[in-house]
Short mmCIF file of C-alpha atoms in Angstrom, two decimals:
data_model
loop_
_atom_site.label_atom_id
_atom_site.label_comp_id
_atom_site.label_asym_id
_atom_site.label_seq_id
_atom_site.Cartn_x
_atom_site.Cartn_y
_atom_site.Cartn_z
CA UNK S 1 -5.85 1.98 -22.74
CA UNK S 2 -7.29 2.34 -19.41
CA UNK S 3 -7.21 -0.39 -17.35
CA UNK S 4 -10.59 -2.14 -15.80
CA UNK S 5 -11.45 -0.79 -12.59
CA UNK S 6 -12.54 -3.79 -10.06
CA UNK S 7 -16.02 -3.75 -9.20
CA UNK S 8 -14.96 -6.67 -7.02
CA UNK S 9 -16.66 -6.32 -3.12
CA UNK S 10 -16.42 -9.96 -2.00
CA UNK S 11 -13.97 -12.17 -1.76
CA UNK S 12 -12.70 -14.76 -4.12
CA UNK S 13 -12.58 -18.80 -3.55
CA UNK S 14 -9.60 -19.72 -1.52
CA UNK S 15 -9.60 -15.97 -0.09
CA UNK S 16 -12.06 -16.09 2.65
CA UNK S 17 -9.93 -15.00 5.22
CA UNK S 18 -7.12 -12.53 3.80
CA UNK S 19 -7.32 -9.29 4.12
CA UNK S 20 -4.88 -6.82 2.32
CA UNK S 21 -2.51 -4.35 3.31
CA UNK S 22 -1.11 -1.70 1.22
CA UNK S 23 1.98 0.32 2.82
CA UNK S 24 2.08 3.29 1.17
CA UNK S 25 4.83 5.31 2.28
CA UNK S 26 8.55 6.53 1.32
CA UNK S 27 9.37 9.40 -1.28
CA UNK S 28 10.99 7.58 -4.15
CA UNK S 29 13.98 9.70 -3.87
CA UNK S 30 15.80 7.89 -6.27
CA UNK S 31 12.68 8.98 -9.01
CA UNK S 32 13.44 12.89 -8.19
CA UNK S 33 12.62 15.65 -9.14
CA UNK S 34 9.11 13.56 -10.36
CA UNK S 35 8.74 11.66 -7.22
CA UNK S 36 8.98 14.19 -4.14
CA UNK S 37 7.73 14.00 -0.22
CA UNK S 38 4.23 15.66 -1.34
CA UNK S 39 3.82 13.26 -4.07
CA UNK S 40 5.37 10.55 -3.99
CA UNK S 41 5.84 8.22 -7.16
CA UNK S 42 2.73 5.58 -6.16
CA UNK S 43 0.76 8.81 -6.89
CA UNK S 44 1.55 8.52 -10.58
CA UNK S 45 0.95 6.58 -14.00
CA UNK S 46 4.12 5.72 -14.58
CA UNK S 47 3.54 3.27 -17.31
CA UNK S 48 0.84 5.26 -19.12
CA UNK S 49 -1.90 2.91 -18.71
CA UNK S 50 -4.56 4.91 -17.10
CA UNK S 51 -4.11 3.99 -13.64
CA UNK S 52 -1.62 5.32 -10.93
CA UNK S 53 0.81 2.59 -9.31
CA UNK S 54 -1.28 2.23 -6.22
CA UNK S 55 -4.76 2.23 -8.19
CA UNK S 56 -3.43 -0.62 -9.83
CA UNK S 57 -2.09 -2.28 -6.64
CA UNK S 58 -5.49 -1.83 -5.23
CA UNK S 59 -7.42 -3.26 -8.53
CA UNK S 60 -5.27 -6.46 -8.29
CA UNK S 61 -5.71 -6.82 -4.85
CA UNK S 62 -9.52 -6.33 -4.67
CA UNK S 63 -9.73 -9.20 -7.41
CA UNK S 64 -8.28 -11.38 -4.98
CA UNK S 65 -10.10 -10.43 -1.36
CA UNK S 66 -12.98 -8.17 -2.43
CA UNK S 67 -12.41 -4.25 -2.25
CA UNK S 68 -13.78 -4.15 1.40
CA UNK S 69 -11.23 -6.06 2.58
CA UNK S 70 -7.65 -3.41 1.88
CA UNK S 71 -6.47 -0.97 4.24
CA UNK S 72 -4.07 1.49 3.42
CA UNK S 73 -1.25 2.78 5.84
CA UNK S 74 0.00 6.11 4.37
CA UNK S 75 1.40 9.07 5.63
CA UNK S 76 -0.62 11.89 6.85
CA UNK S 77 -0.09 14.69 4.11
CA UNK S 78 -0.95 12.02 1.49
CA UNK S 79 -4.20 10.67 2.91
CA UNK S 80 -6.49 13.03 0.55
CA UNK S 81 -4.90 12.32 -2.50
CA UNK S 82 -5.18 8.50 -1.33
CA UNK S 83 -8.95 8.82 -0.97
CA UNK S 84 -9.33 10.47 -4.01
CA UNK S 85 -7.55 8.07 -6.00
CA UNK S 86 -9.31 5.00 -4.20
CA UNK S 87 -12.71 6.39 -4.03
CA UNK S 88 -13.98 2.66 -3.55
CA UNK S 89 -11.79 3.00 -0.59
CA UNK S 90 -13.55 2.67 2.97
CA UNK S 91 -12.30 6.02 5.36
CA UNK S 92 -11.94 3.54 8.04
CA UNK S 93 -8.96 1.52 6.20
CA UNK S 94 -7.35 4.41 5.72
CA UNK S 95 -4.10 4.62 8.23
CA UNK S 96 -2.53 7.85 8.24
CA UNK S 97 1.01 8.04 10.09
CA UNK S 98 2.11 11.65 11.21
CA UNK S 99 5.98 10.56 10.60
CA UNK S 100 7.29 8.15 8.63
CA UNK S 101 8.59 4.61 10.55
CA UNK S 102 9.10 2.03 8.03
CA UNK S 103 7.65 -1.18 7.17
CA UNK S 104 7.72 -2.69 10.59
CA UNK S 105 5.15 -0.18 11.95
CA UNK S 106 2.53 0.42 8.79
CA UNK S 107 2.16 -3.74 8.64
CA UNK S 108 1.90 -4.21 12.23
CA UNK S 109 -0.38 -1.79 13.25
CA UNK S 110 -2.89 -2.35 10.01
CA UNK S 111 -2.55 -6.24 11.27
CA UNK S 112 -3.31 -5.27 14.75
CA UNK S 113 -6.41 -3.42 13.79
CA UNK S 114 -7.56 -5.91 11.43
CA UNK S 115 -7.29 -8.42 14.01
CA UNK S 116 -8.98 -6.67 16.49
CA UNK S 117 -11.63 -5.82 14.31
CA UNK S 118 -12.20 -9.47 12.32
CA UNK S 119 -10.65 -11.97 14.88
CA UNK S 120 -6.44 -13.13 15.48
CA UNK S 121 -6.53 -16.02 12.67
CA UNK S 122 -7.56 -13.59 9.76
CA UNK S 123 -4.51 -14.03 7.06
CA UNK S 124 -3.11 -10.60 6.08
CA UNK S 125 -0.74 -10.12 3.21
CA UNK S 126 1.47 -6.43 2.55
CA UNK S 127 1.79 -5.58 -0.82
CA UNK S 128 3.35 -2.23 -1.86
CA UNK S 129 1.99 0.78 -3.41
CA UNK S 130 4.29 1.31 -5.96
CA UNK S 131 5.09 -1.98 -7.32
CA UNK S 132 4.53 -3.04 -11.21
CA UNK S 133 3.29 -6.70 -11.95
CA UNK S 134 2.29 -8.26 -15.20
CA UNK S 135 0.68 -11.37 -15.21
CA UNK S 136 -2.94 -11.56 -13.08
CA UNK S 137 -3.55 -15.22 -12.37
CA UNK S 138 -0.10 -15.91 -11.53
CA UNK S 139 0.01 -13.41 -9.57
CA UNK S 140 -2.72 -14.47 -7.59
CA UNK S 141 -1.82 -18.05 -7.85
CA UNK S 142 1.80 -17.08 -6.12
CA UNK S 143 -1.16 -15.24 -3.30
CA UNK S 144 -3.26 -18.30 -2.86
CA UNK S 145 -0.37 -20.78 -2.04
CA UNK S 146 1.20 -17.82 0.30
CA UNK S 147 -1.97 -17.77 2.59
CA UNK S 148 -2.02 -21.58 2.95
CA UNK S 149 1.06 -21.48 4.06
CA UNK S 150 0.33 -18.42 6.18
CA UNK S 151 -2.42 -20.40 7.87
CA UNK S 152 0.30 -23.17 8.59
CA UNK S 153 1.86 -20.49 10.63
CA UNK S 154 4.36 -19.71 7.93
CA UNK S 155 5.45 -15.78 8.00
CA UNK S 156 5.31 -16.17 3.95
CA UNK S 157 7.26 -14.33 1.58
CA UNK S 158 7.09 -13.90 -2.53
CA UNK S 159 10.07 -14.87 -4.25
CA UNK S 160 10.88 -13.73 -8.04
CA UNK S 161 12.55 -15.37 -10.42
CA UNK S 162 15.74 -13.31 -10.67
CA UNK S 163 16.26 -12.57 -13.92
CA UNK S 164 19.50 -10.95 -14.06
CA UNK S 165 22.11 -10.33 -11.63
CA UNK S 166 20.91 -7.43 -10.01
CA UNK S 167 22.50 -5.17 -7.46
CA UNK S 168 19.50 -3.14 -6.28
CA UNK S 169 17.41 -6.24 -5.19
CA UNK S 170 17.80 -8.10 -1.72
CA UNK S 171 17.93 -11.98 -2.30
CA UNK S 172 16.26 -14.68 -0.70
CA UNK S 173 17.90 -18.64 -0.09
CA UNK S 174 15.26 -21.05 -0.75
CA UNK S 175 15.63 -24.36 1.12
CA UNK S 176 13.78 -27.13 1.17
CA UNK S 177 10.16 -27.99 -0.13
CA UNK S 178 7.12 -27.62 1.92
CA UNK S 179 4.78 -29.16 -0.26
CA UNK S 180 4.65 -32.49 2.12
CA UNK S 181 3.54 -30.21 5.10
CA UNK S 182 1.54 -28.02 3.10
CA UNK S 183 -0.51 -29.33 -0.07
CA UNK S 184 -2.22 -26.61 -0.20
CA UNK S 185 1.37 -24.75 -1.34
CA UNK S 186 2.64 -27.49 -3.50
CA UNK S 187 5.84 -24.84 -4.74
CA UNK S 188 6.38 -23.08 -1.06
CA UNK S 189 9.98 -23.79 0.67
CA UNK S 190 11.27 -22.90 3.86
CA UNK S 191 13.44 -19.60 3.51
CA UNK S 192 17.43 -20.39 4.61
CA UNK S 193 17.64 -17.09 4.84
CA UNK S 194 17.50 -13.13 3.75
CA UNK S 195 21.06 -11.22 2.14
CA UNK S 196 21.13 -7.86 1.23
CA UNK S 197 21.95 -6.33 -2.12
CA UNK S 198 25.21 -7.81 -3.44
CA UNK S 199 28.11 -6.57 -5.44
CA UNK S 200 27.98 -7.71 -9.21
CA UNK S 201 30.10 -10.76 -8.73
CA UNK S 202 27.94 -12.15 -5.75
CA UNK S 203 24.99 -11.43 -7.59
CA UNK S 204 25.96 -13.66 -10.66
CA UNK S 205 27.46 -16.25 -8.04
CA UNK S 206 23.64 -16.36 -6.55
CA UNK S 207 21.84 -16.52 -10.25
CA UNK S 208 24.09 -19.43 -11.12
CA UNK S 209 22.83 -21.48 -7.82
CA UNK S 210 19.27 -21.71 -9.33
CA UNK S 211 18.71 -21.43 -5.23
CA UNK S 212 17.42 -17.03 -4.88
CA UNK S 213 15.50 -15.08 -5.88
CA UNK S 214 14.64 -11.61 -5.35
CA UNK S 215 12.91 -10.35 -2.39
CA UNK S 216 10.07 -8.14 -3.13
CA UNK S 217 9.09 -6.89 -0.45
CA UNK S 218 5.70 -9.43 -0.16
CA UNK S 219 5.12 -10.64 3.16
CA UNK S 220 1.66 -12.94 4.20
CA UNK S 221 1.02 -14.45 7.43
CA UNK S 222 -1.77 -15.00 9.93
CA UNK S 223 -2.08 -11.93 11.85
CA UNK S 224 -1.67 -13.85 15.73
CA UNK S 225 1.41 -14.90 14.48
CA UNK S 226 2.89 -11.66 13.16
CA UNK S 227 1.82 -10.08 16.14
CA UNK S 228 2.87 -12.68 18.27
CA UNK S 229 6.45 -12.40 16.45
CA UNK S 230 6.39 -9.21 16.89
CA UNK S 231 6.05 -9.30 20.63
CA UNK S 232 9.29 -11.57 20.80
CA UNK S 233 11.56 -9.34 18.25
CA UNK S 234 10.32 -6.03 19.20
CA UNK S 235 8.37 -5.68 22.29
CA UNK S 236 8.68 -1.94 23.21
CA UNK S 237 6.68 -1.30 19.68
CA UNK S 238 4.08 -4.44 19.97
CA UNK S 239 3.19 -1.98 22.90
CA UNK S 240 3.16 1.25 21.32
CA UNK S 241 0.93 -0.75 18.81
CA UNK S 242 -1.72 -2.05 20.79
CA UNK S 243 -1.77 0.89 22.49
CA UNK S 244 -3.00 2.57 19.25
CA UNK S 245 -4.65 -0.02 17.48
CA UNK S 246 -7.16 -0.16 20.66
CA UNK S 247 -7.48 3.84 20.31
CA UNK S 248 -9.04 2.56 16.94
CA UNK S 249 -10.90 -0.61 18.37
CA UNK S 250 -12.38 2.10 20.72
CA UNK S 251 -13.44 4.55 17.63
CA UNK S 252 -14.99 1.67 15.75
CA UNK S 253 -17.16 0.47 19.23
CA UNK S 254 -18.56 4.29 19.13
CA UNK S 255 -19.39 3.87 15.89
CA UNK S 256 -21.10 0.70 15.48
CA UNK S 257 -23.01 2.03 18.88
CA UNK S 258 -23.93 5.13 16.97
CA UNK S 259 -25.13 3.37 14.00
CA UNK S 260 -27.49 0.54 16.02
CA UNK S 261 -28.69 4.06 17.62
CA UNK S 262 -29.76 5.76 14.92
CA UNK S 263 -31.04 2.42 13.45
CA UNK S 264 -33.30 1.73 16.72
CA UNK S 265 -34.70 5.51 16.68
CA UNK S 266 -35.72 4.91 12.49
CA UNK S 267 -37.42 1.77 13.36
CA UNK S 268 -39.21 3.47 16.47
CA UNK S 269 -40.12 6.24 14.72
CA UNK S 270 -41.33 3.95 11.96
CA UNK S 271 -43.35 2.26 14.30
CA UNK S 272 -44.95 5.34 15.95
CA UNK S 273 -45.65 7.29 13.26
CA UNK S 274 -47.69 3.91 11.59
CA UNK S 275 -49.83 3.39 15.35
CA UNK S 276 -50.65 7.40 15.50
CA UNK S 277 -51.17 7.21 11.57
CA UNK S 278 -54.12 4.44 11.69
CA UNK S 279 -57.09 7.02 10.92
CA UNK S 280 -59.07 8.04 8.05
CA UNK S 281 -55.74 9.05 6.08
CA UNK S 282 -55.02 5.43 4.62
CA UNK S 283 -52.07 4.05 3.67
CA UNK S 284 -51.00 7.08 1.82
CA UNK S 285 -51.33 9.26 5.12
CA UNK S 286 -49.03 6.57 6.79
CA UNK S 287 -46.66 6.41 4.46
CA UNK S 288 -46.32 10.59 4.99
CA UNK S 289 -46.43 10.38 8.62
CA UNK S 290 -43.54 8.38 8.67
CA UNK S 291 -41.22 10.36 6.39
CA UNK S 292 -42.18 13.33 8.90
CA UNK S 293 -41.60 11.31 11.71
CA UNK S 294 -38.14 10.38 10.50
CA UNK S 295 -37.50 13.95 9.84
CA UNK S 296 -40.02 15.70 7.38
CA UNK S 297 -39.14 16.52 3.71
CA UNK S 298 -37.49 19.97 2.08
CA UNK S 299 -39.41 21.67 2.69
CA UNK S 300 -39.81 22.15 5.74
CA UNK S 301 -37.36 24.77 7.84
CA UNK S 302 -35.99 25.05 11.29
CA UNK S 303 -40.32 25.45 13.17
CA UNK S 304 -41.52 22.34 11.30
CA UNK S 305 -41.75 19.97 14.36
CA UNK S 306 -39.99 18.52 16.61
CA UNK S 307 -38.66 15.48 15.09
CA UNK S 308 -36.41 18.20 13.04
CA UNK S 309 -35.38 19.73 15.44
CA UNK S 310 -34.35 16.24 17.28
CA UNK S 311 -32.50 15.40 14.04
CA UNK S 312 -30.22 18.10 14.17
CA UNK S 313 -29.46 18.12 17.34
CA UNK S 314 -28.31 14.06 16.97
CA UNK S 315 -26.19 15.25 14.25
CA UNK S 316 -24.38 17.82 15.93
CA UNK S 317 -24.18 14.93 18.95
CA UNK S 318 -22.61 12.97 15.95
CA UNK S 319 -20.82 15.65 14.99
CA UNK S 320 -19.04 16.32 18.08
CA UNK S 321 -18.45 12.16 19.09
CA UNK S 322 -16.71 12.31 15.84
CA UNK S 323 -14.62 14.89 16.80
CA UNK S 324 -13.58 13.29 19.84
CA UNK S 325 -12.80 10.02 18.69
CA UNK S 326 -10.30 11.41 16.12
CA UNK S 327 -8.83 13.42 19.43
CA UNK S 328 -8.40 10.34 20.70
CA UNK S 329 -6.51 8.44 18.05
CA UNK S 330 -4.46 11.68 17.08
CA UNK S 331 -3.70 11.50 21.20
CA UNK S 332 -2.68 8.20 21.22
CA UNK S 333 -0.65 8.68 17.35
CA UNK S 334 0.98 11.59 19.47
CA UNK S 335 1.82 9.54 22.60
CA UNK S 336 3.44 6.28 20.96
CA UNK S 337 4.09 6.66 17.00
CA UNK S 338 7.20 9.36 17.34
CA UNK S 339 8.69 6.18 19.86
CA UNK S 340 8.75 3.16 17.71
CA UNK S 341 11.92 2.83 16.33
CA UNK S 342 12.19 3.09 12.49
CA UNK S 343 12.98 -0.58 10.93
CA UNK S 344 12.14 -2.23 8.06
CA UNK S 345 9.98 -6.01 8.41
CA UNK S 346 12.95 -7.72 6.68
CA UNK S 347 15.17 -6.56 9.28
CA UNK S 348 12.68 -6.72 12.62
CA UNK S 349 10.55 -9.71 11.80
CA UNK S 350 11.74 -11.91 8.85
CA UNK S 351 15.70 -12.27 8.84
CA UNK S 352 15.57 -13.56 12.32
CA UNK S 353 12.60 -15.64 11.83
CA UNK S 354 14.09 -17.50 8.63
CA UNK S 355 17.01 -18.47 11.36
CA UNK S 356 14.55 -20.19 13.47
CA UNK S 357 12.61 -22.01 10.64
CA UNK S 358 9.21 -19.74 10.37
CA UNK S 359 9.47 -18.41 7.32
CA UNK S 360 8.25 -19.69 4.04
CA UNK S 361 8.67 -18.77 0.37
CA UNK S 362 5.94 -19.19 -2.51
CA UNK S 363 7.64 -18.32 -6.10
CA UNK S 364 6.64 -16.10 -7.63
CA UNK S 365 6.32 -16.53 -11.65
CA UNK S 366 4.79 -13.08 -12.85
CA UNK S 367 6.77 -10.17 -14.15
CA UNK S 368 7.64 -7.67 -11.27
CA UNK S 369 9.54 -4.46 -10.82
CA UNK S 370 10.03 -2.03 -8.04
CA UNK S 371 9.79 1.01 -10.00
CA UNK S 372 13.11 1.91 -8.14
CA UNK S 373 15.17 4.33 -10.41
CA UNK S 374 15.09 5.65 -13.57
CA UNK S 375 16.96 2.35 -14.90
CA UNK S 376 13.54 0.62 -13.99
CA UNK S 377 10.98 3.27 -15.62
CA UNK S 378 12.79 2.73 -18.74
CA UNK S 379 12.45 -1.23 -18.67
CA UNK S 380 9.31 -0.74 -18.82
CA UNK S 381 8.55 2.18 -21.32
CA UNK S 382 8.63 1.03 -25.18
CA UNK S 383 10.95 2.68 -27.10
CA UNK S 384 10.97 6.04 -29.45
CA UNK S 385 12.56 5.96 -32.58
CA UNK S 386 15.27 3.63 -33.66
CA UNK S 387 17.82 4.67 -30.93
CA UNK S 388 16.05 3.38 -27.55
CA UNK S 389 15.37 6.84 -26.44
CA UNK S 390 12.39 6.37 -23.53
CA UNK S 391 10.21 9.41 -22.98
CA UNK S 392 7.74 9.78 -20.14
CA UNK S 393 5.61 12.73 -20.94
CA UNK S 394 4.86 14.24 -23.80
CA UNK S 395 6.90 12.99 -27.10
CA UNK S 396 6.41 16.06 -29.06
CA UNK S 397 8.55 17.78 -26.31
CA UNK S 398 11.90 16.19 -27.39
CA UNK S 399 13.79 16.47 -30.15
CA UNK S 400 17.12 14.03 -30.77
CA UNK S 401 19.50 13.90 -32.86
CA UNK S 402 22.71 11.51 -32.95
CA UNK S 403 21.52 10.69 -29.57
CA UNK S 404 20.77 7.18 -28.26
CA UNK S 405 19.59 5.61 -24.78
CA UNK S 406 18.26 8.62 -22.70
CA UNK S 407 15.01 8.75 -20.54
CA UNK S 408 13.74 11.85 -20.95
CA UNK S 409 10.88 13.06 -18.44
CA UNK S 410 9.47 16.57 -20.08
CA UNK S 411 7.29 17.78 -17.51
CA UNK S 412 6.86 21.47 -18.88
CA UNK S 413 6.47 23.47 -21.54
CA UNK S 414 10.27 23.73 -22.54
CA UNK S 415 11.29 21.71 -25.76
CA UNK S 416 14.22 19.09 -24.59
CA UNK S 417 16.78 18.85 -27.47
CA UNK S 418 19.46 16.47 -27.37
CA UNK S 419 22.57 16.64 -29.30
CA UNK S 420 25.14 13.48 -29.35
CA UNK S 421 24.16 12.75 -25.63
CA UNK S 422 23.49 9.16 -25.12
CA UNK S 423 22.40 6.90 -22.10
CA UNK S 424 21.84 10.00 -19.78
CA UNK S 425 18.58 10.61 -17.40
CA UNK S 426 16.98 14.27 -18.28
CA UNK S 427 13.84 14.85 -15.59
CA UNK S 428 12.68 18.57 -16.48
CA UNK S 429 10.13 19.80 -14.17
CA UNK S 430 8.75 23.36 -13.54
CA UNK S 431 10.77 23.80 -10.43
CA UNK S 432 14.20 21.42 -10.86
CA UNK S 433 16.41 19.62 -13.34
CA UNK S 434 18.04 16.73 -13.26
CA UNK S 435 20.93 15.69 -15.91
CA UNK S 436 22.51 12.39 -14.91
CA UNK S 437 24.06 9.01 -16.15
CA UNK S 438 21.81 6.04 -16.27
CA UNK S 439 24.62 4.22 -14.95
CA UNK S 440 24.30 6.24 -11.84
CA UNK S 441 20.28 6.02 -11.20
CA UNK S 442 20.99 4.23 -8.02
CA UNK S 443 23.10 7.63 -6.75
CA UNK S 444 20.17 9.75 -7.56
CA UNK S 445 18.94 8.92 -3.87
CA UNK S 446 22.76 10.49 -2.19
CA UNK S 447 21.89 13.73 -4.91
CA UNK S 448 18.71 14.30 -2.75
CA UNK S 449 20.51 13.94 0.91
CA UNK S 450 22.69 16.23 -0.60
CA UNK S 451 20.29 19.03 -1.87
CA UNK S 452 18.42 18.37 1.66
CA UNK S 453 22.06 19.38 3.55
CA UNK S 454 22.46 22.58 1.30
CA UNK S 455 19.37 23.42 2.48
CA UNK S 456 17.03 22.61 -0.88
CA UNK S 457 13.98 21.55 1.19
CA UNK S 458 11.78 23.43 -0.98
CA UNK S 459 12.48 21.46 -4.42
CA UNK S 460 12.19 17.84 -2.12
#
């Protein structure tokens, strides 16, 4: 069933001041041969429910602070399909990046054009594209304490429940309870600090503490501290950043200016055409004179008066200031992006930020997963059968027998038959095959460095 598509423009209670962020960038190289650079796997319904992994990061976000209020930073070559998918999507919250820089970059220069645009004390909150959650209000329950401990001047992160001991997840050391300093966040603690994935045994060491959880990737904070942060950890790109966020500042100025422009020349027109129009024509003779004034009807062609002809040109005008101001942000993309060095926000901004005490963590109680290998897809696929075979695609296309555990992905028109092969990954696309061992979903990743070094561009 298809899920419900927000209608949601305003914010909700509590949400006043947040404003969303949606990084939408990386190639989910660990998903190939579905998940490639042109499309990667936030592009697709994964789960079957009707809506693509980033549609349904943007419907739970837009319940929270109103659809006018997420931005999307994306790479360029993915930008239409982005728009397409998001139609309630504003163009001007769309951030495209010509080359891909990492988390660091995508949340700071979304924040830095937020806050330029809406004012330094905003609250912003990064939420990835391609991320699976079940379980709405706590969901944004886990949100609402995060952004009142963001406007404490907390850099706040999401913590989940770990579940198992898990390898592919970085962890996160809870300390002690905030809920003196911040009422508002009765279940945030301060963050002792960040570890990276761990081998099995350190993994089941951490579960047994009852002190980490996972760290998803969630990150909310006021955007004068972030950027102020950022400024102290990694000056050379707070500058490349401002440099380009005010290349956007000065696109948005031109068009606000345009807009109050074309609103004063309606309302003079409107008020000419009604003084010339006070004759024997009535109000019905107004009422035309001032849809000619504003630019006639039709009907009329290229000789019908001058206020046509004055139209036209002010579009080409707008036309060509349009052009312009996307020279100039392409100019300053060109000048600063290729420079900023290529780290993730765990590594630039949070890690060394939990040392000092700035970083807070909100748990969160919802079901979440990453979508980060095959592994994950089939968690959350039901099974076929009696023999926990998981199919993504059409069902008709596979045919098992004495075989038990496989995700199979048929993506063509070939039948997939299976004969006594258990717990392996089949992905059968028009163009490439992959045949691999759940147990090694992780190494899918190292199969496409290696097909990029034998020089299989074409298939990535």
């Amino acid at each position: 069933m298809e899920n419900e598509k927000p209608a949601v423009s305003t914010p909700s209670k509590g949400f006043e001041d947040f404003y969303a962020i949606i990084p939408a960038g990386g190639t989910g190289s660990r998903l190939w041969p579905l998940s490639r650079g042109a499309r990667p796997k936030f592009l697709y319904d994964l789960m079957g429910s009707g809506r693509t992994l980033i549609q349904s990061t943007f419907d739970r976000l837009a319940r929270l602070a109103g659809s006018d209020r997420i931005v999307v930073s994306t790479g360029w070559r993915h930008v239409a399909a982005v728009e397409a998918q998001l139609p309630e999507l504003k163009e001007s919250n769309v951030f495209a990046e010509p080359v891909p820089r990492d988390s660091t970059a995508a949340i700071a220069l979304a924040t830095a054009i937020l806050a330029r645009r809406h004012g330094e004390k905003i609250v912003v909150g990064s939420f990835a594209a391609d991320h699976v959650i079940r379980g709405k209000e706590a969901f944004a329950e886990a949100v609402r304490q995060a952004v009142a401990a963001a406007r404490a001047g907390y850099v706040t992160t999401i913590g989940i429940a770990a579940s198992r001991p898990s390898t592919a997840f970085g962890y996160i050391h809870q300390g002690r309870s905030l809920a003196g300093e911040i009422p508002e966040a009765p279940s945030a603690r301060l963050v002792e600090r960040f570890v990276e994935k761990p081998d099995s045994a350190t993994a089941q060491a951490y579960l047994s503490t009852g002190e980490y959880r996972w760290n998803a990737g969630m990150f909310v904070m006021r955007a004068d501290v972030l950027l102020e942060h950022l400024r102290e950890y990694k000056p050379d790109m707070y500058d490349a950043i401002s440099h380009i966020a005010d290349a956007y500042m000065a696109v948005d100025s031109d068009a606000d200016s345009d807009e109050a422009a074309s609103e004063a020349e309606i309302a003079a027109a409107k008020r000419t055409a009604i003084e010339t129009g006070n004759g024997d024509n009535g109000e019905d003779g107004d009422h035309a004179d001032v849809i000619g004034a504003i630019g006639g009807d039709d009907d009329n062609d290229d000789d019908s008066g001058g206020a046509a002809d004055v139209d036209g040109g002010n579009d080409a005008d707008a036309g060509n200031e349009a052009a312009i101001d996307n020279e100039a942000i392409d100019e300053a993309m060109a000048t600063y992006w290729p420079g900023i060095e290529k780290i993730a926000f765990d590594y630039a901004v949070a890690e060394p930020l939990s040392v000092a005490g700035g970083v807070a963590m909100v748990p969160g109680d919802f079901g979440w997963d990453d979508i980060g290998d095959f592994n994950s897809v089939a968690a959350l696929l039901p099974s076929t059968g009696t023999r926990n075979i998981k199919i993504l695609g059409d069902g008709d296309k596979v045919v098992s027998l004495d075989s038990a555990g496989d995700v199979v992905m048929p993506l063509t028109e070939r039948t997939i038959a299976l004969l006594g092969v258990n717990d392996m990954v089949i992905a059968d696309t028009p163009d490439a095959l992959l045949v691999a061992p759940r147990a090694r979903s992780q190494e899918v990743k190292d199969l496409v460095a290696y097909l990029e070094r034998v020089g299989c561009d074409d298939i990535l």
